Short mmCIF file of C-alpha atoms in Angstrom, two decimals:
data_model
loop_
_atom_site.label_atom_id
_atom_site.label_comp_id
_atom_site.label_asym_id
_atom_site.label_seq_id
_atom_site.Cartn_x
_atom_site.Cartn_y
_atom_site.Cartn_z
CA UNK A 25 269.25 205.26 44.79
CA UNK A 26 266.41 203.37 43.18
CA UNK A 27 263.30 203.29 45.30
CA UNK A 28 260.68 201.32 43.43
CA UNK A 29 261.73 198.01 44.98
CA UNK A 30 259.91 197.78 48.33
CA UNK A 31 262.59 195.40 49.62
CA UNK A 32 265.23 198.12 49.41
CA UNK A 33 265.92 200.39 52.40
CA UNK A 34 264.01 203.65 52.51
CA UNK A 35 265.52 206.44 50.48
CA UNK A 36 266.74 209.65 52.01
CA UNK A 37 264.44 211.63 49.75
CA UNK A 38 261.19 211.32 51.63
CA UNK A 39 258.59 213.43 53.36
CA UNK A 40 257.56 212.09 56.76
CA UNK A 41 254.58 213.60 58.57
CA UNK A 42 254.99 214.62 62.17
CA UNK A 43 251.34 213.60 62.66
CA UNK A 44 249.53 211.06 60.52
CA UNK A 45 246.53 212.43 58.66
CA UNK A 46 243.34 210.54 59.35
CA UNK A 47 241.45 208.64 56.69
CA UNK A 48 242.56 208.25 53.09
CA UNK A 49 242.49 211.93 52.19
CA UNK A 50 245.96 212.66 50.75
CA UNK A 51 246.84 215.63 52.94
CA UNK A 52 250.40 216.87 52.86
CA UNK A 53 252.23 216.49 56.18
CA UNK A 54 252.01 219.47 58.47
CA UNK A 55 255.77 219.20 58.97
CA UNK A 56 257.77 218.47 55.84
CA UNK A 57 260.88 216.37 56.26
CA UNK A 58 263.10 215.22 53.45
CA UNK A 59 263.98 211.84 54.92
CA UNK A 60 262.97 208.79 56.94
CA UNK A 61 265.58 207.25 59.22
CA UNK A 62 266.90 203.86 58.17
CA UNK A 63 269.48 201.49 59.54
CA UNK A 64 272.90 201.35 57.96
CA UNK A 65 276.43 200.31 58.80
CA UNK A 66 279.37 202.62 58.24
CA UNK A 67 282.34 200.78 56.75
CA UNK A 68 285.94 201.31 57.80
CA UNK A 69 286.67 203.23 54.59
CA UNK A 70 283.63 205.46 55.06
CA UNK A 71 284.57 206.13 58.68
CA UNK A 72 288.09 207.09 57.61
CA UNK A 73 286.70 209.47 54.99
CA UNK A 74 284.41 211.03 57.58
CA UNK A 75 287.34 211.58 59.89
CA UNK A 76 289.86 212.79 57.32
CA UNK A 77 287.70 214.66 54.78
CA UNK A 78 284.62 215.56 56.84
CA UNK A 79 286.16 218.67 58.43
CA UNK A 80 286.83 220.14 54.98
CA UNK A 81 283.80 219.05 52.97
CA UNK A 82 280.95 218.63 55.49
CA UNK A 83 279.28 221.91 56.37
CA UNK A 84 277.81 222.03 59.88
CA UNK A 85 274.13 222.86 60.02
CA UNK A 86 273.55 226.42 61.17
CA UNK A 87 270.58 228.74 61.31
CA UNK A 88 272.50 231.22 59.21
CA UNK A 89 272.69 231.65 55.44
CA UNK A 90 275.82 230.37 53.75
CA UNK A 91 278.16 232.71 51.92
CA UNK A 92 278.37 230.49 48.84
CA UNK A 93 281.33 232.28 47.31
CA UNK A 94 283.29 231.92 50.55
CA UNK A 95 282.19 228.29 50.96
CA UNK A 96 283.61 227.27 47.58
CA UNK A 97 286.29 229.91 47.20
CA UNK A 98 284.80 231.20 43.95
CA UNK A 99 281.62 232.53 42.37
CA UNK A 100 279.86 229.84 40.34
CA UNK A 101 276.36 228.42 39.82
CA UNK A 102 275.25 226.29 42.79
CA UNK A 103 273.06 223.18 42.54
CA UNK A 104 271.39 221.71 45.63
CA UNK A 105 270.73 217.96 45.82
CA UNK A 106 268.25 216.38 48.21
CA UNK A 107 269.00 212.85 49.39
CA UNK A 108 272.03 211.61 47.46
CA UNK A 109 271.97 208.09 48.91
CA UNK A 110 275.47 206.62 48.59
CA UNK A 111 276.57 209.55 46.43
CA UNK A 112 277.82 207.77 43.32
CA UNK A 113 275.71 209.82 40.90
CA UNK A 114 276.45 213.02 42.83
CA UNK A 115 280.21 212.53 42.55
CA UNK A 116 280.00 211.73 38.84
CA UNK A 117 277.87 214.83 38.15
CA UNK A 118 280.25 217.06 40.11
CA UNK A 119 283.17 215.67 38.11
CA UNK A 120 281.28 216.11 34.83
CA UNK A 121 280.39 219.74 35.63
CA UNK A 122 283.53 221.26 37.20
CA UNK A 123 282.31 224.83 36.62
CA UNK A 124 279.27 224.23 38.84
CA UNK A 125 279.31 223.92 42.63
CA UNK A 126 277.14 221.35 44.44
CA UNK A 127 275.67 221.05 47.91
CA UNK A 128 274.31 217.61 48.76
CA UNK A 129 272.02 216.91 51.71
CA UNK A 130 271.93 213.44 53.23
CA UNK A 131 271.18 212.45 56.82
CA UNK A 132 272.56 208.90 56.74
CA UNK A 133 276.18 208.55 57.83
CA UNK A 134 277.16 205.65 55.51
CA UNK A 135 276.07 207.71 52.49
CA UNK A 136 277.95 210.77 53.70
CA UNK A 137 281.05 208.66 54.28
CA UNK A 138 280.74 207.01 50.87
CA UNK A 139 280.49 210.36 49.07
CA UNK A 140 283.43 211.77 51.03
CA UNK A 141 285.43 208.74 49.94
CA UNK A 142 284.59 209.52 46.31
CA UNK A 143 285.46 213.19 46.80
CA UNK A 144 288.93 212.08 47.89
CA UNK A 145 289.37 209.49 45.15
CA UNK A 146 288.20 211.84 42.39
CA UNK A 147 289.92 214.95 43.74
CA UNK A 148 286.67 216.94 43.74
CA UNK A 149 286.70 220.52 45.02
CA UNK A 150 283.24 221.66 43.86
CA UNK A 151 281.13 219.59 46.26
CA UNK A 152 280.04 220.13 49.85
CA UNK A 153 277.78 218.04 52.10
CA UNK A 154 275.32 218.96 54.84
CA UNK A 155 274.33 216.01 57.03
CA UNK A 156 270.95 217.35 58.00
CA UNK A 157 267.31 217.50 56.90
CA UNK A 158 267.26 219.27 53.53
CA UNK A 159 264.09 221.21 54.35
CA UNK A 160 265.75 222.90 57.32
CA UNK A 161 268.94 223.46 55.35
CA UNK A 162 266.96 225.24 52.65
CA UNK A 163 265.06 227.35 55.16
CA UNK A 164 268.09 228.45 57.19
CA UNK A 165 271.26 228.06 55.12
CA UNK A 166 270.26 228.86 51.53
CA UNK A 167 269.31 232.39 50.53
CA UNK A 168 266.17 232.86 48.43
CA UNK A 169 266.88 233.07 44.72
CA UNK A 170 270.45 231.80 45.06
CA UNK A 171 270.33 228.34 43.43
CA UNK A 172 270.97 227.53 39.79
CA UNK A 173 269.30 224.16 40.19
CA UNK A 174 267.83 221.50 42.48
CA UNK A 175 268.23 217.74 41.98
CA UNK A 176 265.86 215.17 43.48
CA UNK A 177 266.66 211.72 42.12
CA UNK A 178 264.60 208.63 42.95
CA UNK A 179 262.77 209.80 46.08
CA UNK A 180 260.78 207.13 47.88
CA UNK A 181 257.49 206.64 45.97
CA UNK A 182 255.46 205.43 48.97
CA UNK A 183 253.66 202.82 46.91
CA UNK A 184 250.50 202.40 49.00
CA UNK A 185 247.72 204.88 48.31
CA UNK A 186 247.27 205.75 51.97
CA UNK A 187 250.95 206.74 52.10
CA UNK A 188 250.93 209.01 49.04
CA UNK A 189 250.65 212.01 51.37
CA UNK A 190 254.20 211.23 52.50
CA UNK A 191 255.70 211.76 49.06
CA UNK A 192 258.18 214.59 48.94
CA UNK A 193 256.97 216.16 45.69
CA UNK A 194 253.84 217.95 46.88
CA UNK A 195 252.68 221.52 46.17
CA UNK A 196 253.83 223.06 49.50
CA UNK A 197 257.33 221.66 49.17
CA UNK A 198 257.67 222.61 45.50
CA UNK A 199 256.69 226.16 46.44
CA UNK A 200 259.53 226.19 48.97
CA UNK A 201 261.98 224.98 46.35
CA UNK A 202 260.90 227.65 43.89
CA UNK A 203 261.64 230.37 46.42
CA UNK A 204 265.30 229.33 46.48
CA UNK A 205 265.78 229.05 42.72
CA UNK A 206 267.18 231.99 40.78
CA UNK A 207 265.11 233.12 37.78
CA UNK A 208 265.89 230.61 35.05
CA UNK A 209 267.02 228.03 37.62
CA UNK A 210 265.86 224.46 37.13
CA UNK A 211 264.32 221.64 39.15
CA UNK A 212 265.26 218.15 37.97
CA UNK A 213 263.39 215.17 39.40
CA UNK A 214 263.73 211.54 38.38
CA UNK A 215 261.80 208.44 39.42
CA UNK A 216 261.50 204.81 38.41
CA UNK A 217 257.90 204.54 39.63
CA UNK A 218 255.45 205.64 36.93
CA UNK A 219 252.52 206.58 39.22
CA UNK A 220 254.86 208.88 41.12
CA UNK A 221 256.15 210.32 37.83
CA UNK A 222 252.56 211.14 36.92
CA UNK A 223 252.03 212.89 40.26
CA UNK A 224 255.29 214.79 39.86
CA UNK A 225 254.25 215.97 36.41
CA UNK A 226 250.88 217.10 37.74
CA UNK A 227 252.32 218.92 40.77
CA UNK A 228 255.14 220.64 38.91
CA UNK A 229 252.88 221.66 36.02
CA UNK A 230 250.48 223.27 38.51
CA UNK A 231 253.17 225.49 40.07
CA UNK A 232 252.73 228.86 38.32
CA UNK A 233 256.35 229.90 38.82
CA UNK A 234 257.64 226.88 36.86
CA UNK A 235 257.56 225.97 33.19
CA UNK A 236 258.23 222.56 31.70
CA UNK A 237 261.32 222.32 29.50
CA UNK A 238 259.74 219.41 27.58
CA UNK A 239 256.37 218.26 26.35
CA UNK A 240 255.68 216.09 29.37
CA UNK A 241 258.66 214.04 30.50
CA UNK A 242 262.18 215.10 29.56
CA UNK A 243 264.97 213.16 27.93
CA UNK A 244 267.54 212.17 30.53
CA UNK A 245 270.03 215.06 30.68
CA UNK A 246 273.54 214.00 29.73
CA UNK A 247 274.93 215.02 33.13
CA UNK A 248 272.80 212.50 35.06
CA UNK A 249 274.54 209.11 35.05
CA UNK A 250 272.69 205.83 35.17
CA UNK A 251 272.81 204.31 38.66
CA UNK A 252 273.39 200.60 39.21
CA UNK A 253 269.76 200.27 40.35
CA UNK A 254 268.57 202.09 37.25
CA UNK A 255 270.66 199.85 35.00
CA UNK A 256 269.22 196.81 36.71
CA UNK A 257 265.69 198.15 36.26
CA UNK A 258 266.26 198.94 32.60
CA UNK A 259 267.51 195.40 32.01
CA UNK A 260 264.26 194.17 33.55
CA UNK A 261 262.23 196.43 31.30
CA UNK A 262 261.39 199.04 33.94
CA UNK A 263 261.06 202.68 32.96
CA UNK A 264 262.70 205.80 34.33
CA UNK A 265 261.10 209.22 34.05
CA UNK A 266 262.97 212.55 34.20
CA UNK A 267 261.21 215.87 34.74
CA UNK A 268 263.05 219.15 34.21
CA UNK A 269 261.20 222.37 34.99
CA UNK A 270 262.60 225.90 34.95
CA UNK A 271 261.70 228.90 37.07
CA UNK A 272 260.13 231.63 35.00
CA UNK A 273 262.22 234.76 34.66
#
């Protein structure tokens, strides 16, 4: 989901502080959360997908590490996505990369229902969903060093300076992500808000366990499809910035 338009609903890819920091000092929230709640209506088709496909493809949150091979019925690289919105890009990526397994985290029911609907329509078997805060899912359900990649596409940029501390891509959170990447695993972020892209580049470049795969911003990887919001932005002359960093071996 595109997030640079302040009239759009908040994205699921956000960090929300449990306690607001005082003043303008850009502290990172004491409690990291990967989302901010927003209103949304579940359609009849989404509700049907939740009922019919949810039991198979939605993993219940548990304070216990997943057996990834048992979860997917095979041994394959696993990519973790934080905040997939309505899931269109997620479904297309999973279809494009059938030899990779994907776990998508999204707290908003309409998005979960929409992705389940696409799973059914596309006949996808390499995708699972956890309807829970991605930070807690990482901490409790994903073993350290087990992920081949992490995707964070178009997280909320929190445009106002005093809200920059709420941005998800901050040093403490990146350090958490790195712990769950296998050596050689990658972190792919994308944003349509240039100031946030600049912060992402600064934060990721400062993490000693990561190395940039490009000189600055990366070319859009072929597996990431253009979203409808991104296409609209490109028609209006807006930019999109991809960052792909890899965990050092």
